[in-house]
Each structure stands twice: as structure tokens, then as C-alpha cells.
Tab-separated table of C-alpha atoms and ligand atoms in Angstrom:
chain	number	residue	atom	x	y	z
S	1	MET	CA	0.599	0.079	-0.240
S	2	SER	CA	1.869	3.217	-0.894
S	3	ASP	CA	2.123	6.233	1.812
S	4	PRO	CA	-0.907	8.764	0.891
S	5	THR	CA	-3.026	5.916	0.314
S	6	LEU	CA	-1.688	5.819	4.285
S	7	LEU	CA	-2.701	8.745	5.158
S	8	GLN	CA	-6.241	8.986	3.571
S	9	GLN	CA	-7.212	5.979	5.756
S	10	ILE	CA	-5.480	7.286	8.541
S	11	THR	CA	-8.079	10.606	8.247
S	12	ASP	CA	-11.054	8.937	6.614
S	13	TYR	CA	-13.754	9.032	8.864
S	14	SER	CA	-14.668	5.296	8.487
S	15	ASN	CA	-11.532	4.587	10.061
S	16	ARG	CA	-12.019	7.552	13.102
S	17	HIS	CA	-13.156	4.483	15.867
S	18	ASP	CA	-10.545	2.985	15.769
S	19	PRO	CA	-6.986	4.252	13.376
S	20	TYR	CA	-4.317	2.752	15.598
S	21	PRO	CA	-3.737	0.135	13.598
S	22	LEU	CA	-2.813	2.675	10.732
S	23	TYR	CA	-0.629	4.562	13.223
S	24	ALA	CA	1.496	0.836	13.696
S	25	ARG	CA	1.470	0.348	9.354
S	26	LEU	CA	2.806	3.770	9.535
S	27	ARG	CA	5.532	3.473	12.245
S	28	GLU	CA	6.845	0.619	10.189
S	29	LYS	CA	8.817	3.299	8.398
S	30	PRO	CA	10.114	6.864	9.835
S	31	VAL	CA	9.339	9.036	7.946
S	32	HIS	CA	6.535	8.953	4.915
S	33	HIS	CA	6.060	11.449	2.199
S	34	ASP	CA	4.092	10.717	-1.696
S	35	GLU	CA	5.150	13.855	-4.545
S	36	THR	CA	2.587	16.245	-2.966
S	37	GLY	CA	1.019	15.760	0.394
S	38	PRO	CA	2.663	15.994	3.744
S	39	TYR	CA	5.468	14.992	6.197
S	40	VAL	CA	4.522	11.901	8.246
S	41	VAL	CA	5.729	11.619	11.336
S	42	GLY	CA	4.823	8.837	13.965
S	43	GLY	CA	7.551	6.976	15.892
S	44	TYR	CA	7.643	8.056	19.312
S	45	HIS	CA	11.414	9.454	19.789
S	46	ALA	CA	11.316	11.379	16.263
S	47	VAL	CA	8.015	12.932	17.010
S	48	ARG	CA	9.520	14.253	20.400
S	49	ALA	CA	12.565	15.269	18.779
S	50	LEU	CA	10.920	17.363	16.637
S	51	LEU	CA	8.698	18.745	18.956
S	52	HIS	CA	12.396	20.324	20.330
S	53	ASP	CA	13.894	21.351	17.592
S	54	PRO	CA	13.705	25.083	17.484
S	55	ARG	CA	13.968	24.678	13.547
S	56	ILE	CA	10.697	23.180	12.735
S	57	SER	CA	7.821	26.021	13.439
S	58	SER	CA	4.608	26.260	14.269
S	59	GLU	CA	4.033	29.424	12.057
S	60	ARG	CA	2.104	29.151	9.155
S	61	ARG	CA	3.603	32.186	6.878
S	62	ASN	CA	6.649	29.981	6.888
S	63	ARG	CA	5.023	27.289	4.936
S	64	THR	CA	5.278	27.111	1.127
S	65	ALA	CA	3.172	23.598	1.180
S	66	PRO	CA	-0.703	23.662	1.079
S	67	ALA	CA	-2.431	23.180	3.630
S	68	GLU	CA	-3.707	19.826	3.140
S	69	LEU	CA	-6.752	20.045	5.822
S	70	PRO	CA	-9.667	21.340	5.679
S	71	GLY	CA	-9.594	25.151	8.385
S	72	GLN	CA	-6.038	25.053	8.841
S	73	GLU	CA	-5.434	27.743	7.098
S	74	GLY	CA	-8.098	30.081	9.029
S	75	GLY	CA	-8.125	28.736	13.316
S	76	ASP	CA	-8.962	31.693	15.773
S	77	GLU	CA	-7.144	34.311	14.156
S	78	SER	CA	-8.900	34.076	10.020
S	79	GLY	CA	-8.348	38.197	10.004
S	80	THR	CA	-9.946	39.585	12.781
S	81	LEU	CA	-7.450	38.449	15.456
S	82	PRO	CA	-2.996	38.315	15.667
S	83	PRO	CA	-1.590	34.988	15.913
S	84	ASN	CA	-2.643	33.687	19.447
S	85	PHE	CA	1.141	32.289	20.913
S	86	LEU	CA	-0.118	28.306	19.780
S	87	ARG	CA	1.356	29.963	16.197
S	88	LEU	CA	4.165	31.715	17.207
S	89	ASP	CA	7.391	30.675	17.210
S	90	PRO	CA	10.116	32.842	19.612
S	91	PRO	CA	10.578	35.116	21.252
S	92	GLU	CA	6.891	36.297	20.367
S	93	HIS	CA	5.111	33.444	21.501
S	94	ASP	CA	7.405	32.707	25.370
S	95	ARG	CA	6.764	36.610	25.755
S	96	LEU	CA	3.041	36.197	25.264
S	97	ARG	CA	2.932	32.540	26.725
S	98	ALA	CA	5.073	34.258	29.676
S	99	ILE	CA	2.890	37.173	30.820
S	100	THR	CA	-0.388	34.263	29.839
S	101	ASN	CA	0.944	32.389	32.317
S	102	ARG	CA	1.583	35.105	35.529
S	103	PRO	CA	-1.906	35.176	36.536
S	104	PHE	CA	-1.957	31.186	35.780
S	105	GLY	CA	1.129	29.346	37.282
S	106	PRO	CA	3.343	28.625	39.372
S	107	PRO	CA	5.973	30.921	40.400
S	108	HIS	CA	3.793	33.946	40.321
S	109	SER	CA	0.413	32.110	40.658
S	110	PRO	CA	0.611	28.394	42.352
S	111	ARG	CA	-2.644	28.691	43.532
S	112	ARG	CA	-4.570	29.610	40.757
S	113	ILE	CA	-5.408	25.844	39.396
S	114	ASP	CA	-5.880	24.150	42.569
S	115	GLY	CA	-7.331	27.080	44.112
S	116	MET	CA	-10.379	26.300	41.715
S	117	ARG	CA	-10.595	22.698	43.246
S	118	GLY	CA	-14.094	23.232	44.964
S	119	GLU	CA	-15.893	25.307	42.524
S	120	LEU	CA	-15.182	22.456	38.921
S	121	GLN	CA	-16.189	20.140	42.029
S	122	THR	CA	-19.090	22.208	42.588
S	123	ILE	CA	-20.256	21.905	38.965
S	124	VAL	CA	-18.749	18.438	38.151
S	125	SER	CA	-21.244	17.773	41.168
S	126	GLY	CA	-24.773	19.414	40.139
S	127	LEU	CA	-24.126	18.503	36.247
S	128	THR	CA	-24.114	14.958	37.865
S	129	ASP	CA	-27.640	15.801	39.844
S	130	ALA	CA	-29.269	17.373	36.464
S	131	LEU	CA	-28.842	13.280	35.235
S	132	ASP	CA	-31.297	11.644	34.654
S	133	GLY	CA	-33.939	9.648	33.124
S	134	ASP	CA	-32.462	5.748	32.549
S	135	GLU	CA	-30.301	6.783	28.950
S	136	ILE	CA	-27.967	9.759	29.117
S	137	ASP	CA	-25.638	10.958	26.156
S	138	LEU	CA	-22.969	12.653	27.687
S	139	VAL	CA	-21.963	14.661	25.442
S	140	GLU	CA	-24.398	16.970	25.642
S	141	ARG	CA	-25.272	16.703	28.926
S	142	PHE	CA	-21.587	16.331	30.877
S	143	SER	CA	-18.620	16.615	29.077
S	144	TYR	CA	-19.873	19.440	26.747
S	145	PRO	CA	-20.537	21.793	29.387
S	146	PHE	CA	-17.952	21.667	32.074
S	147	PRO	CA	-15.150	22.446	29.948
S	148	VAL	CA	-16.923	26.116	28.484
S	149	THR	CA	-17.762	26.817	32.255
S	150	VAL	CA	-14.660	26.548	33.257
S	151	ILE	CA	-12.651	28.870	31.142
S	152	CYS	CA	-16.080	31.462	31.731
S	153	ARG	CA	-14.739	30.769	35.291
S	154	LEU	CA	-10.868	31.051	34.704
S	155	LEU	CA	-11.520	33.957	32.598
S	156	GLY	CA	-13.926	36.059	35.045
S	157	VAL	CA	-16.934	35.730	33.027
S	158	PRO	CA	-19.816	37.409	34.493
S	159	ARG	CA	-22.357	34.081	35.750
S	160	GLU	CA	-24.813	36.112	33.699
S	161	ASP	CA	-23.311	36.906	30.507
S	162	GLU	CA	-22.228	32.845	30.317
S	163	SER	CA	-25.094	31.559	28.457
S	164	ARG	CA	-23.940	33.946	25.542
S	165	PHE	CA	-20.875	32.229	26.092
S	166	HIS	CA	-21.441	28.883	25.701
S	167	GLY	CA	-23.279	29.755	22.596
S	168	TRP	CA	-19.963	31.434	20.592
S	169	ALA	CA	-18.140	28.629	21.556
S	170	ASP	CA	-20.474	25.758	20.031
S	171	VAL	CA	-20.705	27.396	16.837
S	172	LEU	CA	-16.874	27.983	17.102
S	173	VAL	CA	-16.220	24.068	18.042
S	174	ALA	CA	-18.936	23.164	15.197
S	175	SER	CA	-16.486	25.019	12.784
S	176	LEU	CA	-14.061	22.746	13.600
S	177	ASP	CA	-15.578	19.782	12.888
S	178	PRO	CA	-16.465	19.521	9.209
S	179	GLN	CA	-19.950	18.104	8.652
S	180	PRO	CA	-19.969	16.099	4.975
S	181	GLY	CA	-22.139	17.699	2.590
S	182	GLN	CA	-22.009	20.772	4.576
S	183	ASP	CA	-22.661	24.768	3.023
S	184	VAL	CA	-19.269	25.597	3.963
S	185	THR	CA	-19.621	29.235	3.134
S	186	GLU	CA	-22.275	29.315	5.391
S	187	ARG	CA	-21.037	27.716	7.964
S	188	ASP	CA	-17.288	30.207	7.578
S	189	ARG	CA	-19.673	32.957	7.870
S	190	VAL	CA	-21.293	32.346	10.616
S	191	ALA	CA	-18.212	31.088	12.615
S	192	GLN	CA	-17.277	34.360	11.560
S	193	GLN	CA	-19.987	36.801	13.176
S	194	ALA	CA	-19.951	33.831	16.451
S	195	ARG	CA	-15.849	35.384	16.265
S	196	ILE	CA	-15.995	38.951	15.671
S	197	GLU	CA	-18.992	38.500	18.491
S	198	LEU	CA	-17.157	37.411	21.080
S	199	GLY	CA	-14.182	39.766	20.090
S	200	LEU	CA	-16.741	42.872	20.765
S	201	TYR	CA	-18.345	41.157	23.758
S	202	LEU	CA	-14.318	40.206	25.419
S	203	ASN	CA	-12.894	43.847	24.156
S	204	GLY	CA	-15.843	45.184	26.653
S	205	LEU	CA	-14.713	42.623	29.210
S	206	VAL	CA	-11.192	44.168	29.165
S	207	GLU	CA	-11.958	47.688	28.888
S	208	GLU	CA	-14.293	47.433	32.047
S	209	ARG	CA	-12.052	45.128	33.456
S	210	ARG	CA	-8.980	48.044	32.590
S	211	LYS	CA	-10.824	50.397	34.911
S	212	SER	CA	-11.356	48.434	37.770
S	213	PRO	CA	-9.128	45.477	37.510
S	214	GLY	CA	-10.673	41.896	39.396
S	215	THR	CA	-8.615	38.676	40.305
S	216	ASP	CA	-9.831	36.956	37.032
S	217	MET	CA	-6.748	36.038	34.389
S	218	LEU	CA	-8.671	38.352	32.149
S	219	SER	CA	-7.987	41.991	34.411
S	220	GLN	CA	-4.409	40.594	35.263
S	221	LEU	CA	-3.750	39.882	31.265
S	222	ALA	CA	-5.295	43.781	30.163
S	223	SER	CA	-4.029	45.498	33.627
S	224	GLY	CA	-1.032	43.893	34.947
S	225	ASP	CA	2.923	44.879	33.837
S	226	ALA	CA	5.149	41.663	33.532
S	227	PRO	CA	9.017	42.148	32.905
S	228	GLU	CA	8.260	41.377	29.370
S	229	GLY	CA	5.906	43.633	29.096
S	230	ARG	CA	2.657	44.777	28.412
S	231	MET	CA	-0.141	43.462	26.630
S	232	SER	CA	-2.088	44.824	23.520
S	233	ASN	CA	-5.835	44.437	23.642
S	234	MET	CA	-5.829	42.962	20.726
S	235	GLU	CA	-2.950	40.508	21.987
S	236	VAL	CA	-5.527	39.929	25.206
S	237	LEU	CA	-8.473	39.074	22.714
S	238	SER	CA	-6.860	36.604	20.594
S	239	THR	CA	-5.139	34.788	23.996
S	240	ALA	CA	-8.703	34.696	25.354
S	241	ALA	CA	-9.941	33.116	23.085
S	242	LEU	CA	-7.415	30.934	22.770
S	243	LEU	CA	-7.461	29.554	26.027
S	244	LEU	CA	-10.980	28.591	25.050
S	245	ILE	CA	-10.950	27.337	21.822
S	246	ALA	CA	-7.387	25.110	22.901
S	247	GLY	CA	-9.332	23.775	26.088
S	248	HIS	CA	-13.146	23.109	25.089
S	249	GLU	CA	-12.620	19.571	22.676
S	250	THR	CA	-10.005	18.997	23.779
S	251	THR	CA	-11.365	18.754	27.353
S	252	VAL	CA	-15.328	17.373	26.180
S	253	ASN	CA	-13.111	14.640	24.176
S	254	LEU	CA	-11.061	13.532	27.367
S	255	ILE	CA	-13.631	13.057	29.287
S	256	THR	CA	-16.024	11.414	27.239
S	257	ASN	CA	-12.825	9.361	25.549
S	258	GLY	CA	-12.249	8.484	29.378
S	259	MET	CA	-15.736	6.509	30.169
S	260	LEU	CA	-15.978	5.112	27.002
S	261	THR	CA	-12.778	3.312	28.067
S	262	LEU	CA	-13.651	2.629	31.517
S	263	LEU	CA	-17.356	0.844	30.143
S	264	ARG	CA	-15.049	-1.076	27.570
S	265	HIS	CA	-12.641	-1.769	31.276
S	266	PRO	CA	-15.582	-2.086	34.188
S	267	GLU	CA	-12.385	-3.443	36.335
S	268	VAL	CA	-11.010	-0.382	36.212
S	269	LEU	CA	-14.212	1.590	36.218
S	270	GLU	CA	-14.766	-0.054	39.800
S	271	ARG	CA	-11.286	0.290	40.879
S	272	LEU	CA	-12.282	4.046	40.644
S	273	ARG	CA	-15.343	4.028	41.762
S	274	ALA	CA	-14.132	2.106	45.557
S	275	ASP	CA	-10.876	4.621	44.987
S	276	ALA	CA	-11.425	8.273	43.389
S	277	ARG	CA	-6.788	8.208	44.087
S	278	LEU	CA	-6.787	5.691	40.813
S	279	ALA	CA	-7.978	9.496	38.581
S	280	ALA	CA	-4.448	11.253	38.842
S	281	PRO	CA	-2.847	7.875	37.051
S	282	LEU	CA	-5.953	6.997	34.735
S	283	VAL	CA	-5.769	10.324	33.353
S	284	GLU	CA	-2.227	9.542	32.583
S	285	GLU	CA	-2.921	6.409	31.063
S	286	LEU	CA	-6.033	7.809	28.700
S	287	LEU	CA	-3.919	10.836	27.641
S	288	ARG	CA	-1.843	8.201	26.063
S	289	TYR	CA	-4.333	5.434	25.288
S	290	GLU	CA	-6.848	8.129	23.765
S	291	PRO	CA	-5.523	11.051	23.455
S	292	PRO	CA	-7.423	13.645	22.439
S	293	VAL	CA	-5.228	15.712	20.057
S	294	GLN	CA	-4.223	12.582	17.753
S	295	MET	CA	-1.854	14.842	15.646
S	296	LEU	CA	-0.037	18.037	15.752
S	297	PRO	CA	-0.188	18.470	11.460
S	298	GLY	CA	1.462	22.908	11.513
S	299	ARG	CA	4.024	22.546	11.482
S	300	THR	CA	7.176	22.902	9.225
S	301	PRO	CA	11.304	23.286	8.700
S	302	ILE	CA	12.846	27.090	8.345
S	303	THR	CA	15.452	24.723	6.943
S	304	ASP	CA	15.984	21.760	5.484
S	305	ILE	CA	16.093	18.993	7.824
S	306	GLU	CA	17.255	15.302	7.859
S	307	VAL	CA	15.342	12.629	9.836
S	308	ALA	CA	16.629	9.262	9.922
S	309	GLY	CA	18.056	9.855	6.012
S	310	THR	CA	15.147	11.313	5.053
S	311	THR	CA	15.374	15.098	3.827
S	312	ILE	CA	12.400	17.291	4.565
S	313	PRO	CA	12.397	20.528	2.913
S	314	LYS	CA	12.310	23.638	4.153
S	315	GLY	CA	8.663	25.174	4.423
S	316	ALA	CA	7.814	21.651	3.649
S	317	SER	CA	4.433	20.291	5.780
S	318	LEU	CA	5.335	18.185	8.859
S	319	TRP	CA	2.963	16.284	10.716
S	320	LEU	CA	3.879	14.938	14.106
S	321	MET	CA	1.757	12.202	15.100
S	322	VAL	CA	1.210	11.814	19.158
S	323	ALA	CA	-1.644	9.190	19.068
S	324	SER	CA	0.876	6.925	17.013
S	325	GLY	CA	4.556	7.931	19.107
S	326	ASN	CA	2.243	6.920	22.396
S	327	ARG	CA	1.194	3.290	20.604
S	328	ASP	CA	5.499	2.995	19.610
S	329	PRO	CA	6.169	0.118	21.559
S	330	GLU	CA	10.131	1.164	21.104
S	331	ARG	CA	8.680	3.541	23.700
S	332	PHE	CA	5.819	1.581	25.756
S	333	ALA	CA	5.892	-1.836	26.735
S	334	ASP	CA	2.707	-3.222	25.075
S	335	PRO	CA	1.015	-0.154	23.764
S	336	ASP	CA	-2.029	-1.518	23.003
S	337	ARG	CA	-3.379	-1.905	26.214
S	338	PHE	CA	-4.775	0.312	28.755
S	339	ASP	CA	-3.142	0.295	32.003
S	340	PRO	CA	-3.364	2.952	34.585
S	341	ASP	CA	-1.094	1.311	37.160
S	342	ARG	CA	1.420	2.032	34.008
S	343	VAL	CA	5.073	4.310	35.463
S	344	ASP	CA	7.117	6.242	33.571
S	345	ASN	CA	4.365	7.584	31.338
S	346	GLN	CA	6.136	10.075	29.614
S	347	HIS	CA	2.917	10.310	26.474
S	348	LEU	CA	2.491	12.708	24.370
S	349	GLY	CA	-1.098	13.582	24.523
S	350	LEU	CA	-0.041	17.295	25.887
S	351	GLY	CA	2.295	17.390	23.439
S	352	SER	CA	6.468	18.490	24.685
S	353	GLY	CA	8.407	21.294	23.937
S	354	ILE	CA	8.086	24.947	24.555
S	355	HIS	CA	4.794	24.286	22.873
S	356	SER	CA	2.950	21.953	25.694
S	357	CYS	CA	0.066	22.315	26.756
S	358	PHE	CA	-0.131	25.609	28.701
S	359	GLY	CA	-3.329	24.001	30.171
S	360	ALA	CA	-2.024	21.029	31.920
S	361	PRO	CA	-2.482	21.241	34.663
S	362	LEU	CA	-6.524	22.222	34.424
S	363	ALA	CA	-7.293	19.943	31.861
S	364	ARG	CA	-6.263	17.037	34.391
S	365	LEU	CA	-7.937	18.772	37.062
S	366	GLU	CA	-11.016	18.377	35.042
S	367	ALA	CA	-10.574	15.190	33.902
S	368	GLN	CA	-9.710	13.574	37.016
S	369	LEU	CA	-12.250	15.627	39.047
S	370	ALA	CA	-14.947	14.616	36.271
S	371	LEU	CA	-14.622	11.053	35.972
S	372	ALA	CA	-14.231	10.053	39.468
S	373	GLU	CA	-17.131	11.771	40.307
S	374	LEU	CA	-18.910	9.527	37.274
S	375	ALA	CA	-17.659	6.338	39.011
S	376	ARG	CA	-18.340	7.339	42.312
S	377	ARG	CA	-22.482	8.316	41.199
S	378	LEU	CA	-23.893	6.565	37.889
S	379	GLU	CA	-25.732	3.681	38.718
S	380	ARG	CA	-25.031	0.393	36.731
S	381	PRO	CA	-23.732	2.315	34.056
S	382	ARG	CA	-23.991	0.205	30.646
S	383	LEU	CA	-23.238	2.157	27.365
S	384	VAL	CA	-25.765	1.480	24.048
S	385	GLU	CA	-24.155	1.496	21.242
S	386	ASP	CA	-20.296	1.051	20.903
S	387	PRO	CA	-18.069	1.979	18.592
S	388	PRO	CA	-20.332	5.126	19.475
S	389	PRO	CA	-20.426	8.328	16.164
S	390	TYR	CA	-17.197	10.253	16.290
S	391	ARG	CA	-17.018	13.589	15.095
S	392	THR	CA	-15.674	14.167	11.769
S	393	ASN	CA	-12.335	15.815	12.804
S	394	ALA	CA	-9.279	13.265	12.426
S	395	VAL	CA	-7.074	16.014	14.734
S	396	LEU	CA	-9.051	16.701	17.356
S	397	ARG	CA	-10.367	13.227	17.785
S	398	GLY	CA	-13.855	12.072	19.883
S	399	PRO	CA	-17.741	11.079	20.081
S	400	ARG	CA	-20.504	13.216	18.772
S	401	GLN	CA	-22.200	11.483	20.903
S	402	LEU	CA	-22.334	9.261	23.696
S	403	ARG	CA	-24.721	6.797	24.828
S	404	ILE	CA	-25.563	5.399	28.414
S	405	ALA	CA	-27.471	3.059	30.187
S	406	ILE	CA	-27.606	4.075	33.510
S	407	ASP	CA	-30.189	2.891	36.869
S	408	GLY	CA	-29.545	5.981	38.461
S	409	VAL	CA	-27.865	8.557	40.039
S	410	ARG	CA	-26.357	7.882	43.318
S	411	PRO	CA	-26.501	11.286	46.191
P	1	HEM	C1	-8.055	17.651	27.879
P	1	HEM	C2	-7.223	18.611	27.044
P	1	HEM	C3	-6.361	19.011	26.391
P	1	HEM	C4	-5.749	18.270	25.421
P	1	HEM	C5	-5.221	17.234	25.607
P	1	HEM	C6	-4.275	19.428	25.505
P	1	HEM	C7	-3.857	19.597	23.710
P	1	HEM	C8	-2.847	20.095	24.072
P	1	HEM	C9	-1.407	19.823	22.788
P	1	HEM	C10	-1.704	18.646	22.388
P	1	HEM	C11	-1.172	20.866	22.830
P	1	HEM	C12	0.185	21.077	21.997
P	1	HEM	C13	0.284	22.058	20.637
P	1	HEM	C14	1.604	21.956	19.737
P	1	HEM	O1	2.239	21.725	20.256
P	1	HEM	O2	1.271	22.835	18.280
P	1	HEM	C15	-1.644	22.087	23.415
P	1	HEM	C16	-1.108	23.305	23.831
P	1	HEM	C17	-1.663	24.427	24.282
P	1	HEM	N1	-3.003	24.312	25.153
P	1	HEM	FE1	-3.521	22.139	25.924
P	1	HEM	N2	-4.732	20.499	25.529
P	1	HEM	C18	-6.094	20.961	26.357
P	1	HEM	C19	-6.602	21.070	27.351
P	1	HEM	C20	-6.059	22.775	27.641
P	1	HEM	C21	-6.792	24.013	28.504
P	1	HEM	C22	-7.936	24.046	29.117
P	1	HEM	C23	-6.561	25.145	27.685
P	1	HEM	C24	-6.092	26.311	28.002
P	1	HEM	C25	-6.887	26.394	30.162
P	1	HEM	C26	-5.579	24.128	27.202
P	1	HEM	C27	-4.088	25.488	26.385
P	1	HEM	C28	-3.518	25.302	25.286
P	1	HEM	C29	-2.606	26.510	25.391
P	1	HEM	C30	-3.093	28.022	25.897
P	1	HEM	C31	-1.913	25.443	24.329
P	1	HEM	C32	-0.365	26.574	23.362
P	1	HEM	C33	0.793	26.515	24.103
P	1	HEM	C34	1.650	26.991	22.829
P	1	HEM	O3	1.797	26.858	21.929
P	1	HEM	O4	3.096	27.550	24.137
P	1	HEM	N3	-5.407	23.723	26.992
P	1	HEM	N4	-2.218	21.174	24.242
């Protein structure tokens, strides 16, 4: 089978429920490439090395090869906002990430995320209380509303505006997930409209917070003076939009993939129900075994580079297949086994190197609390459909719906 056919199969929707055998074939060669397609790397050590390689750029303008995936050109900026730091190289990346980190994590804000634990638990308990009926769609009723509420609280969006914020997030997340037969022009128009409305809304909020700052992240981004300098209004907006987008569907998919995997491994579900301390190693293993971000398709070498005898030319499109690296037998023993007791679990599920997930402590905490709560409170949960229907997106992979039959919800 020739290489492009393999890549086409990987992105083909019919394989979305189980791309892992295809990744195994991908790893048979260190670099896959055909005349026109991207260069694709799937081995753990090579992917990790490239994520740490300063010759690999995340900036669109360095790529001369065309984009292969729908939406790859656009993302959240699409001409309305300056590029966010996910899509910038140093030194701009480092400056913006450092300023964003001051109100978020150590050393300046070591308690921001742990300080949200009680609030997150309240949100999770509230969503679980509302799971009535004998069959639920976990995505709609739980996984989906949770992360956007959390981002609102983190940024400091007033409670009364949360539902508007949810509406914009819905549209933007849907625009990442092209549906076959969909009117693309109309979808882009609706997404652009949501982007503008969200931008205007955030702009108003930033102005308010500059005048009278609170303790929320947006206030601190808008009014703070870091040694790295201050963000412009546009930079604050693009960073806020990044936090919303990067932390939304990823977290939805981690929770949903998590529950799906637990229902396929009832003995692990039972262990988690009996002891919530299993949640931490379990979430790490999930990030390895079913990572919500399957691949990083937006990389470009800024100079010709050599990987295991293949030259990847400057300006080429380079795809780093993190989900494949996570199943590489050269790095993980028995990689296709879901094993929450695995030690030395340095997966690539949250990336690696300078762009490694900024929101990682929050993502981990959200998933741990969510899965522990569901395990403890759902009575006799059973999958109604296995595999469940997936979203079309091959990059941010996860079920569109997860129907679970339950006997009730424990108090
Ligand atoms: C389970 C949930 C999540 C997963 C699987 C995930 C995964 C990732 C991955 C793989 C990257 C690396 C991207 C790259 O190298 O190009 C990344 C970057 C990023 N993530 Fe997450 N993420 C999650 C949740 C979050 C949350 C909750 C937030 C926000 C609070 C967030 C904010 C970011 C940001 C801002 C970046 C860009 C970092 C940079 O460029 O320096 N993520 N994430």
C-alpha cells in the first residue's frame, strides 16, 4: 500500500473509531511522504525530538506547501485577531506565553488552579445531579458544558453572560468539525459572525477590567505589567480566544474518551469508584491511550532537516503524529493495553517542548474530578452503542455522542 493511501485512510472518517492499526503501519517507516502530501512522522522518539527542535516552526507564514486539512488556514484568528502563541515561534511565543502564565501558574500564581478545585467540584456535582432518565448522552449533558463553564470562571466572565459565551463557543467548536455536505460558505459566515461577537464582547470586558481590575485572569492580563511587557488589547483578545478554543473540545474529548474507555474496562471503572485516588494515573494513561489531540499537522521546518535519512525541505508541511508515538512499542511496553498502573508514562498527549499544553494542570484536574464523580455516582452504567458515532475531525478526535444506560444517579 503506498504512503498517501495510508494517510488518506488515517484521515478517512470510516476509520475514526480505531485509527491505531493504521498508526502501527505508519511507524513501519520513520518518515512517510509522497510527491504532493505532507511529511508524516509517527515514532515516539522522532516525534518528541522534532517537538523540541528549534528548526521546526509553528508559524503558518513559514510554510510554502499548501494546507491539507480543512480549517488549517483559518483557526481562531482568520484575519480578525493577531496570531495567538500556539501559532507563533520564539521570541514572540515566549513573551506572550510568559505574560499569560503570570496569572495562571507557578511561580507567580501557584494556587490559581488548585484554588479552583472546590468550584470545579461544584460544577461537576451539579451536572451529575441533573443526569436524570435511564439513558443519557454524556457529551451533551456533561462533557460539553463543563469545560466552557470552567473557562468562563477562569477568565472572569460574569455568570449572567455565561450562556452567551457558551453559544459562541458552540459555533466556533462546530466550525472545527466539518460535516459532509455542509454549506461551507454559510458555516464560515456563521463562525466569523461568532468570532466578531465574541471579540466585541471580550473587548468590552477587557476595557471594564482595565478600569477596575478583579482577581480573574482577564483582569490581570489586561492590567498587569509583567517584566516581559504588557499585552496590547488585541493580544489579550487573541489569548483569551486561544484559551477558550484550546481548552474546550480537547477537554470534552478527554472526558468522553475517558468514560468510553472505562466502560470498556469495567474492572478499572470499579477500582475508580472505590478509590478516587486512581483518577490521577488513570488520566495520564488516557492521555497516552486515547489522546484527544491525535496529531499536530501544522509544523514546518525553517531549514532543510534530515530525519532518519529523509530530507524534509524548508517550507514543507510536517505532521507529527502524537497518538501514534503514544502507541510505539519502542517506547511503551505492551502499548495497546490500557493500564492505569503504568509507570514512566511520558506520553505526548499534551505535546512536548515549548508549545506543550499551557492548560495541562487545569485539563488534568477537570478530567480527574469529572471521571471520579461519574464513576462514583452513575448506577450500573452501560454503553448503548459501541463504537459510538465520532466527530468528523481527525485531529481533535472524540465521540460526537456517548449514549449510556443507567439505573440512576447515586447521591
Ligand atoms: C484534555 C485537554 C487538553 C489536551 C489534550 C490538550 C492538548 C494540547 C496539545 C497537544 C498542545 C500542543 C500543541 C502544539 O504543540 O502545537 C496544547 C497546547 C496548548 N493548550 Fe492544551 N490541551 C488540553 C486542554 C487545555 C486547556 C484546558 C487549556 C486552557 C486553559 C489549554 C491551552 C493550551 C494552550 C494555550 C496551548 C498552546 C501552548 C503554546 O503554544 O505554548 N489546553 N494542548
